[in-house]
GROMACS .gro file of C-alpha atoms in nm:
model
   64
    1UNK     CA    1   2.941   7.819  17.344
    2UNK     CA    2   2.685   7.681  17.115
    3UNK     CA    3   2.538   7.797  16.779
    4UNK     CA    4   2.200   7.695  16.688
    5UNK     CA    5   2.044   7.800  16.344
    6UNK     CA    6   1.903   8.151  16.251
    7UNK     CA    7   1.525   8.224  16.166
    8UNK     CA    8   1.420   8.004  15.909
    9UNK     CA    9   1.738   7.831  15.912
   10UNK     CA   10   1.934   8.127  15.826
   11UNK     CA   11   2.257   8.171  15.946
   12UNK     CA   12   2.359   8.024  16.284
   13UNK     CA   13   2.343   8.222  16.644
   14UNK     CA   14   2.635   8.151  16.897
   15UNK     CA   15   2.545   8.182  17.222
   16UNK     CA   16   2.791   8.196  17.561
   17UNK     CA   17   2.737   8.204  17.869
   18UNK     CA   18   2.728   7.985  18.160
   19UNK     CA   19   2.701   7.601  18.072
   20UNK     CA   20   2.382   7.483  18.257
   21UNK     CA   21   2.202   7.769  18.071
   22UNK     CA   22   2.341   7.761  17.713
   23UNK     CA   23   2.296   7.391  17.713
   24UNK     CA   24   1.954   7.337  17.759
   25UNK     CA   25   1.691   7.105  17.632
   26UNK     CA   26   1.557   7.382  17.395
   27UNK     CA   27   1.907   7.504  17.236
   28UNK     CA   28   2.026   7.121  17.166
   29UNK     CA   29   1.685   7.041  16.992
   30UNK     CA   30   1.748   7.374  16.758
   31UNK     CA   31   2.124   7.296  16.767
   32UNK     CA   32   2.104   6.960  16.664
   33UNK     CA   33   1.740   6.974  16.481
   34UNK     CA   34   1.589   6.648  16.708
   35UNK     CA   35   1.439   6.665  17.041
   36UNK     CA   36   1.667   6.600  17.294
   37UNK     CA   37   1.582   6.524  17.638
   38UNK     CA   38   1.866   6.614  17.949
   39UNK     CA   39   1.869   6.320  18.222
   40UNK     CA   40   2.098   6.312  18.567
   41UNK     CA   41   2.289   5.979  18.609
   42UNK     CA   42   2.502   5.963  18.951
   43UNK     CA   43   2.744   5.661  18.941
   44UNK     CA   44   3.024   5.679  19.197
   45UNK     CA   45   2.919   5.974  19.367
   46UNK     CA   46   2.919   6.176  19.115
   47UNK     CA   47   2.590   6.335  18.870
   48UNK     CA   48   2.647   6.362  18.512
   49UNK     CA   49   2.392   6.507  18.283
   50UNK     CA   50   2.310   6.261  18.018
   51UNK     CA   51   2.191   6.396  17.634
   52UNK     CA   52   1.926   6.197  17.496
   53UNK     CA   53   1.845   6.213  17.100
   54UNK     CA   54   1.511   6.131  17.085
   55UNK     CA   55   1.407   6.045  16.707
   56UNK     CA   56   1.809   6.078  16.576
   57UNK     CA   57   1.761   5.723  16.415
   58UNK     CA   58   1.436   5.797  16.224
   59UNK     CA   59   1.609   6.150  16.102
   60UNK     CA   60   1.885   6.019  16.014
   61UNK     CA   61   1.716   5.706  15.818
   62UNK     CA   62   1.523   5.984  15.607
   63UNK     CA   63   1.858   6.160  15.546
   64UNK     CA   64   1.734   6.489  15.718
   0.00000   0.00000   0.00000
């Protein structure tokens, strides 16, 4: 489950459905209002998928 803002930042939309497609690069950048960028990292036999916040510093420093 993840809700990601409305038209015009109007209300919020929840969306379910199966995790690889509900979290997506496109529904964390509206979720989270930064691009985001999703990366595979295997350690120990194992791939996770890593979220990236690109520009979460500089959004944050102009209180966004």
């Amino acid at each position: 489950m993840l809700s990601v803002p409305g038209a015009n930042g109007a209300g919020k939309t929840t969306l379910f459905g199966p995790t690889g497609e509900i979290l997506s690069e496109e529904h964390l950048n509206e979720a989270f209002g930064v691009e985001v960028r999703l990366y595979p990292l295997t350690l120990r036999n194992r791939t996770y998928t890593c979220v990236l916040p690109l520009g979460l510093k500089e959004r944050m420093e102009r209180g966004a």
